[in-house]
Coordinates of C-alpha atoms and ligand atoms in Angstrom, one line a residue:
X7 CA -21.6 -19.8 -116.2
X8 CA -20.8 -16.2 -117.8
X9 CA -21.9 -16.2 -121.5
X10 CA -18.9 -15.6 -123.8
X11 CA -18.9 -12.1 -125.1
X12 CA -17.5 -13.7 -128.4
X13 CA -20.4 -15.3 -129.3
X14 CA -23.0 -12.5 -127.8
X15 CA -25.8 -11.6 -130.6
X16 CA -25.4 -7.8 -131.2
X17 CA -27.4 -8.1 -134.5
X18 CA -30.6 -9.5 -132.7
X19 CA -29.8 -6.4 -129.7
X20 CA -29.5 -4.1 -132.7
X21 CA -33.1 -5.2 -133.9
X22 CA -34.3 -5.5 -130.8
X23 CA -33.6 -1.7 -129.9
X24 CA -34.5 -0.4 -133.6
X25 CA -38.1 -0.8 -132.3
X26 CA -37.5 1.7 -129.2
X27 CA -38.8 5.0 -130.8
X28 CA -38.8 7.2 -127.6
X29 CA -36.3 10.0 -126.7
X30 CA -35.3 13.5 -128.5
X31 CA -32.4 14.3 -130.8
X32 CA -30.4 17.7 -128.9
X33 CA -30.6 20.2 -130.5
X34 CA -28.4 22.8 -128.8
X35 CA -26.4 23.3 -131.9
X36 CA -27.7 22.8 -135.4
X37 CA -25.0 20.0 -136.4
X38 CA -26.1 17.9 -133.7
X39 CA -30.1 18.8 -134.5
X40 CA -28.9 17.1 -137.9
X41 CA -28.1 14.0 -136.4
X42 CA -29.8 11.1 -137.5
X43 CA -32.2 9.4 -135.4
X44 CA -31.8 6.2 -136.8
X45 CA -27.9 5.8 -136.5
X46 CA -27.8 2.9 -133.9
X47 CA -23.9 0.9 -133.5
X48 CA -23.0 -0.9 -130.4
X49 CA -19.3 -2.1 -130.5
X50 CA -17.7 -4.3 -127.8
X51 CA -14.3 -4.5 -127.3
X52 CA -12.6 -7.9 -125.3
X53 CA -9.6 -8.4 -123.5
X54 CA -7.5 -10.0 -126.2
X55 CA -8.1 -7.2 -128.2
X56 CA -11.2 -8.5 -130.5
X57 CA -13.6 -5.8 -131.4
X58 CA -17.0 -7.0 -132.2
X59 CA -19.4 -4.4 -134.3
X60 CA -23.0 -3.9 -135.3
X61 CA -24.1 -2.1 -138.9
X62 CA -23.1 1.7 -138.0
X63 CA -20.2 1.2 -135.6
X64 CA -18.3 3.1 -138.2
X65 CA -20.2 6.1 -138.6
X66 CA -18.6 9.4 -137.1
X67 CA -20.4 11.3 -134.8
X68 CA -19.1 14.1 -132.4
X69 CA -18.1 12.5 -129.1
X70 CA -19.4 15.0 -126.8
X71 CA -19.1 14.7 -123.0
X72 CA -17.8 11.1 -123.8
X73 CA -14.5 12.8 -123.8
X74 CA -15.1 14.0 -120.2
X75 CA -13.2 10.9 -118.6
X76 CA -10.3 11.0 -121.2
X77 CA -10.1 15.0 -120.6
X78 CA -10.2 14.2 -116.8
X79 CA -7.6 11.5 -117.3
X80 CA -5.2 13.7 -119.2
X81 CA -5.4 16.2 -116.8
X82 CA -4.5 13.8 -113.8
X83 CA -1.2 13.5 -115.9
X84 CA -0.1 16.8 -116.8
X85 CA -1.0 18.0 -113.0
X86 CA 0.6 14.4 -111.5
X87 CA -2.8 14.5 -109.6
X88 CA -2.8 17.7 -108.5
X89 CA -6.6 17.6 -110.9
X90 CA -7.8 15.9 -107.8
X91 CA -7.6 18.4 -105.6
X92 CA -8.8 21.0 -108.1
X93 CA -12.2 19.0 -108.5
X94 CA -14.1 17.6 -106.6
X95 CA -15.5 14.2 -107.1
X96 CA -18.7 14.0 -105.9
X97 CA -22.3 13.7 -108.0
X98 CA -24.2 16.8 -108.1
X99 CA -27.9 15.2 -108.6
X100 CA -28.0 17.8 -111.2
X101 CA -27.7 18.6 -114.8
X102 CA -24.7 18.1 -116.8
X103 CA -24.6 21.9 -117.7
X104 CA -25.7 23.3 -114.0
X105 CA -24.2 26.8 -112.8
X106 CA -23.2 25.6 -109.9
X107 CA -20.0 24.8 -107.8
X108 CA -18.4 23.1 -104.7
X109 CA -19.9 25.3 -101.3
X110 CA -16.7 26.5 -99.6
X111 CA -14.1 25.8 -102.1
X112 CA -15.6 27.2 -105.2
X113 CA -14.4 24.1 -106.8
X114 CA -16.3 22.4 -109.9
X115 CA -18.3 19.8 -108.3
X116 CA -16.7 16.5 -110.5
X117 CA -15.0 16.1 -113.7
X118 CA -17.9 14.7 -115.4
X119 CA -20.0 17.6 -115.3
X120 CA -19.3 20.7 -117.9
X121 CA -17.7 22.8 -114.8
X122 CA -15.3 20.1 -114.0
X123 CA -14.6 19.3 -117.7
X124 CA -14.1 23.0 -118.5
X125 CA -11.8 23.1 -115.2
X126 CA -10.2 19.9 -116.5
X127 CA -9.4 21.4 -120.1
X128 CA -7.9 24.5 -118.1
X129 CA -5.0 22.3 -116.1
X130 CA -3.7 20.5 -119.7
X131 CA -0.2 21.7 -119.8
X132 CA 0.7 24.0 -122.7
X133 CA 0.8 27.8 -122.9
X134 CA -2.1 28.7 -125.1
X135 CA -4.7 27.1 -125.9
X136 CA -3.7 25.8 -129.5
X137 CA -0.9 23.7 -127.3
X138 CA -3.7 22.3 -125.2
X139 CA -5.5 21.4 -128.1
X140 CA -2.5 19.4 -129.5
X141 CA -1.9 17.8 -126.0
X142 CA -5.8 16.5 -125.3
X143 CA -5.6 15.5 -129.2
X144 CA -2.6 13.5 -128.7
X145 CA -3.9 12.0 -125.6
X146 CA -7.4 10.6 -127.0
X147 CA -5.3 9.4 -129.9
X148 CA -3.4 7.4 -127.7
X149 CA -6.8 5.8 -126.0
X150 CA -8.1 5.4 -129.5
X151 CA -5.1 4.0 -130.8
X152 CA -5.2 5.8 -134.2
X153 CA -5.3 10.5 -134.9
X154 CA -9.3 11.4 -134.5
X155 CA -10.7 14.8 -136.4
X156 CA -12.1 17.4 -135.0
X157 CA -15.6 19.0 -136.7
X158 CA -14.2 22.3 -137.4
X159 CA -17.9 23.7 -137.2
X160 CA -19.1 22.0 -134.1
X161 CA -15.9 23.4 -132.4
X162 CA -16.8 26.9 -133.2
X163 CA -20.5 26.7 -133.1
X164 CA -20.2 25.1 -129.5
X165 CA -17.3 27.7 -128.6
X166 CA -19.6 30.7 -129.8
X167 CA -23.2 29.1 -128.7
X168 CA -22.1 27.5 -124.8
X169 CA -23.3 30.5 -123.1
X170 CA -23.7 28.3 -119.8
X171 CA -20.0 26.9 -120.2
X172 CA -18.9 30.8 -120.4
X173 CA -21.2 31.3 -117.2
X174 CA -19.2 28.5 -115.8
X175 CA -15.8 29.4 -116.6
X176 CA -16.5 33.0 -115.4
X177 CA -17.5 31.7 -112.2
X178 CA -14.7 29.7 -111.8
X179 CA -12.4 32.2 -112.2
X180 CA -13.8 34.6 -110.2
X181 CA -13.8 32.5 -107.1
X182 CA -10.0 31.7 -108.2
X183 CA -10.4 28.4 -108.8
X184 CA -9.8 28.7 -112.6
X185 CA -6.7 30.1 -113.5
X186 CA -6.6 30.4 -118.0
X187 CA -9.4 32.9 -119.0
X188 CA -13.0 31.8 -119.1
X189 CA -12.7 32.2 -123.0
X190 CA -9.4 29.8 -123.6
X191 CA -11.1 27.3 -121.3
X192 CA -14.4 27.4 -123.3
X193 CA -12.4 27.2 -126.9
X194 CA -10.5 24.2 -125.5
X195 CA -13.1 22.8 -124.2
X196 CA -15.8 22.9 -126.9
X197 CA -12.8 21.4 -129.3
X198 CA -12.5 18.5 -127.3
X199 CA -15.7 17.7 -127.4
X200 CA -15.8 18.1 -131.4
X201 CA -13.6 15.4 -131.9
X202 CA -14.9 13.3 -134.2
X203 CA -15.1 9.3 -133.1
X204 CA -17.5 6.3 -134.3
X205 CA -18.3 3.8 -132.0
X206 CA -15.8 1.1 -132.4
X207 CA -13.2 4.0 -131.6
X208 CA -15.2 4.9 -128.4
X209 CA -15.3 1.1 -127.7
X210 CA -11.4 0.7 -127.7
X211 CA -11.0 4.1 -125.8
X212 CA -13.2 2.7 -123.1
X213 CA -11.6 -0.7 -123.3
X214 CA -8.3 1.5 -122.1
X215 CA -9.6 2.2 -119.5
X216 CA -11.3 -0.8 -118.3
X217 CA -7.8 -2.4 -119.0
X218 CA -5.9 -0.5 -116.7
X219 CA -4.8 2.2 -119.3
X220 CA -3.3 -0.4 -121.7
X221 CA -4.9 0.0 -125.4
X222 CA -5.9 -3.4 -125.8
X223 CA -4.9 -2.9 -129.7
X224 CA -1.5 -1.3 -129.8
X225 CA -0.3 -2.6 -126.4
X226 CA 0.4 0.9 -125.6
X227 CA 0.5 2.1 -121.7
X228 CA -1.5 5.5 -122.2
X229 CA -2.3 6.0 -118.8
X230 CA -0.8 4.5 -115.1
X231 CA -3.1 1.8 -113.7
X232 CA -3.8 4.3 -110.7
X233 CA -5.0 7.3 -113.4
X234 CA -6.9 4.8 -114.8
X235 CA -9.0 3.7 -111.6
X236 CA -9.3 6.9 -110.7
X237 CA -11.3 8.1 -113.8
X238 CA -13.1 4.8 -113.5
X239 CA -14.7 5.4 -110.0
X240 CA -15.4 8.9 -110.9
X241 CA -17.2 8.2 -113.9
X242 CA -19.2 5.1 -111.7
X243 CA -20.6 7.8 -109.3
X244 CA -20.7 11.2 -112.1
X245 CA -20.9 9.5 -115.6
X246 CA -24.6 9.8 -115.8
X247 CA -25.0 13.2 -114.0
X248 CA -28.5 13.4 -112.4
X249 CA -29.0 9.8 -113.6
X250 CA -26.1 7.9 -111.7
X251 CA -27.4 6.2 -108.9
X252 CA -30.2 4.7 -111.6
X253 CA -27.7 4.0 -114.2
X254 CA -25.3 2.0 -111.5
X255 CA -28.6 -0.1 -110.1
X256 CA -29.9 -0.9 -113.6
X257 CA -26.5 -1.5 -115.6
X258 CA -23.5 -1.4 -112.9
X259 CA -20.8 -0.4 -115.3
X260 CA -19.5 2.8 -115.0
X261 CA -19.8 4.9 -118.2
X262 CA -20.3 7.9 -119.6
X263 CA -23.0 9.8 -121.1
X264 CA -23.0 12.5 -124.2
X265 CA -25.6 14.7 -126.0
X266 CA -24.8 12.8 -129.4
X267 CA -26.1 9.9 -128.0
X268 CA -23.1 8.3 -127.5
X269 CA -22.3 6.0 -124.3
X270 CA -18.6 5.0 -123.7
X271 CA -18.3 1.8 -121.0
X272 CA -15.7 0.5 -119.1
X273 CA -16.2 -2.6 -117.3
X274 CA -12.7 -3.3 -115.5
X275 CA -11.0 -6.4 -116.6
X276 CA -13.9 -7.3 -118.4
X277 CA -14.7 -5.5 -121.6
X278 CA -15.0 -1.9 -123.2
X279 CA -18.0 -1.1 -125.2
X280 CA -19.8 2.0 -126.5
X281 CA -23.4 2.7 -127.7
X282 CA -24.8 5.6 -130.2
X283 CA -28.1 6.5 -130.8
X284 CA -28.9 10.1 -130.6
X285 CA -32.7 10.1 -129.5
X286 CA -32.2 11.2 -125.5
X287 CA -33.8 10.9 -122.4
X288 CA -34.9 13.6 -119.8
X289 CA -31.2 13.1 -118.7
X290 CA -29.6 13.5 -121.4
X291 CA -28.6 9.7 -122.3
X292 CA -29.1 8.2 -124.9
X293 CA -32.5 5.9 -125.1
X294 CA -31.4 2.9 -126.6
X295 CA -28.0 3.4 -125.5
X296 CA -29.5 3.0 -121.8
X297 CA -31.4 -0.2 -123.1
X298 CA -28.6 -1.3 -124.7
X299 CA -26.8 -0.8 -122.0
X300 CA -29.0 -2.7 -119.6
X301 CA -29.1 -5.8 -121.8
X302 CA -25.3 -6.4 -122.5
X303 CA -24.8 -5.5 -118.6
X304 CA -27.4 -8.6 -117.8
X305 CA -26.4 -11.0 -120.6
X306 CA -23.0 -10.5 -120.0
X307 CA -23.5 -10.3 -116.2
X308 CA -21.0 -7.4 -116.0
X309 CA -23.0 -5.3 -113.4
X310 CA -20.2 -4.6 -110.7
X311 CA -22.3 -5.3 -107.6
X312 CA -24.3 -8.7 -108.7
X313 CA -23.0 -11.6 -106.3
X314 CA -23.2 -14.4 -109.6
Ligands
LIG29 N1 -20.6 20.0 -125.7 C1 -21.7 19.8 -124.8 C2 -21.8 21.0 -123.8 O1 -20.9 21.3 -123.2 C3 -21.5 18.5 -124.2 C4 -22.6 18.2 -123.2 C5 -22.9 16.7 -123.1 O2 -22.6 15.9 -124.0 N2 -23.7 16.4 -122.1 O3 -22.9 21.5 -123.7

């Protein structure tokens, strides 16, 4: 019999990964250096809406590359698709930050690495960048179900400091795949990912998508089913760059991985949740957010390809 997720123990998981002491804090920009090591929330978030939280689920934290599927998924709507032609969807095997794109099409490998993110941020509709920025703000609102702030000063530090997303974005748009300039893609970019969440907002946002794109607390449509199941597969096969094909044997819920140490999942039909906990792996992922992870994946039984 599957458990109920109602009555699942997240204060004894929360204990049980307070002990895990392993991984590093990133440090590629000095807000996230700052970040504490000992912040640990995991938040689930159930069909009929209930959100279930540990101690720390409403601490704010910068949501990184979590926003990768909700960028990919607002640029699926403002193209009507045409995203998926623009990147590819395909894991790279390689880091989330590689200089590196599709042989023969110059295209950015998948969505769910920084080229295809950076391409993603480039097809939002809007005429300058500052409209983008309104547009991608508007659409994770939607997913989270409430506004979200942005860090002002992770925004421009990650804007002046992402000397490989620059690379990335030039590269683009000399092969032609990338059509705003390198710098507007960056800014945009880098602002998406200083929106500020905690990790019951990640939970619902994931829940969105794990519920067809239906907000499972405002009973708002944000996204088609199709857009939806689209982002879902892609972050199954991408969402944990170099470390998919591990993550998908050990947990079997596609999700998505950030350098805050945040974990957004979306198990379809079944639940959202998200993890934080900034100590990372060799990856990139977050330590106990992998363990975490693991454990509601197996005491739930929510891994996609277990037969019972
Ligand atoms: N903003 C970060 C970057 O582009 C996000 C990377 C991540 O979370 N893996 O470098």
């Amino acid at each position: 019999m599957i458990p109920d997720p109602h009555r699942y123990d997240l204060d004894a998981l929360r204990a049980r990964l307070m002990n895990e002491r392993g991984g590093e804090v990133d440090d590629s920009i000095p807000q996230l250096a700052d970040a504490d090591p000992e912040l640990c929330a995991v938040a689930l978030v159930l069909p009929d809406g209930t959100a279930r939280v540990t101690t720390d689920a409403d601490v704010a934290f910068s949501i990184q590359s979590a926003v990768k599927p909700f960028l990919f998924a607002r640029a699926l709507l403002d193209t009507e698709g045409e995203a998926l032609d623009r990147v590819g969807i395909e894991p790279t095997g390689e880091s989330f930050d590689a200089i590196k794109l599709e042989s023969g099409t110059g295209r950015p490998p998948n969505p769910m690495v920084n080229a295809g993110a950076l391409l993603a941020a480039s097809l939002v509709r809007g005429s300058d960048p500052a409209a983008r920025d309104a547009r991608i703000a508007e659409g994770l609102a939607a997913f989270a179900g409430h506004d979200l702030a942005v860090d002002e000063d992770v925004a421009h530090n990650e804007h002046l400091l992402g000397d490989r997303n620059h690379a990335l974005a030039h590269l683009m748009r000399a092969e032609g795949t990338m059509q705003v300039s390198a710098d507007d893609a960056v800014a945009v970019y880098a602002r998406a990912c200083a929106t500020l969440v905690d990790a019951e907002t990640l939970a619902v946002m994931g829940a969105t998508l794990a519920y067809g794109g239906v907000n499972p607390h405002t009973g708002v449509r944000v996204v088609p089913a199709r857009v939806a199941r689209d982002v879902v597969s892609v972050m199954a096969t991408c969402g944990v760059y170099d470390g998919s094909g591990r993550w998908m044997r050990a947990v079997g819920v596609p999700a998505k991985s950030s350098v805050s140490g945040a974990i957004v999942l979306a198990a379809p039909g079944r639940l959202g949740a998200a993890v934080v906990s900034p100590p990372l792996d060799a990856q990139g992922t977050s330590v106990r957010g992998r363990l975490a992870s693991e454990a509601i994946s197996d005491e739930l039984h929510l891994h996609s390809f277990a037969a019972g």
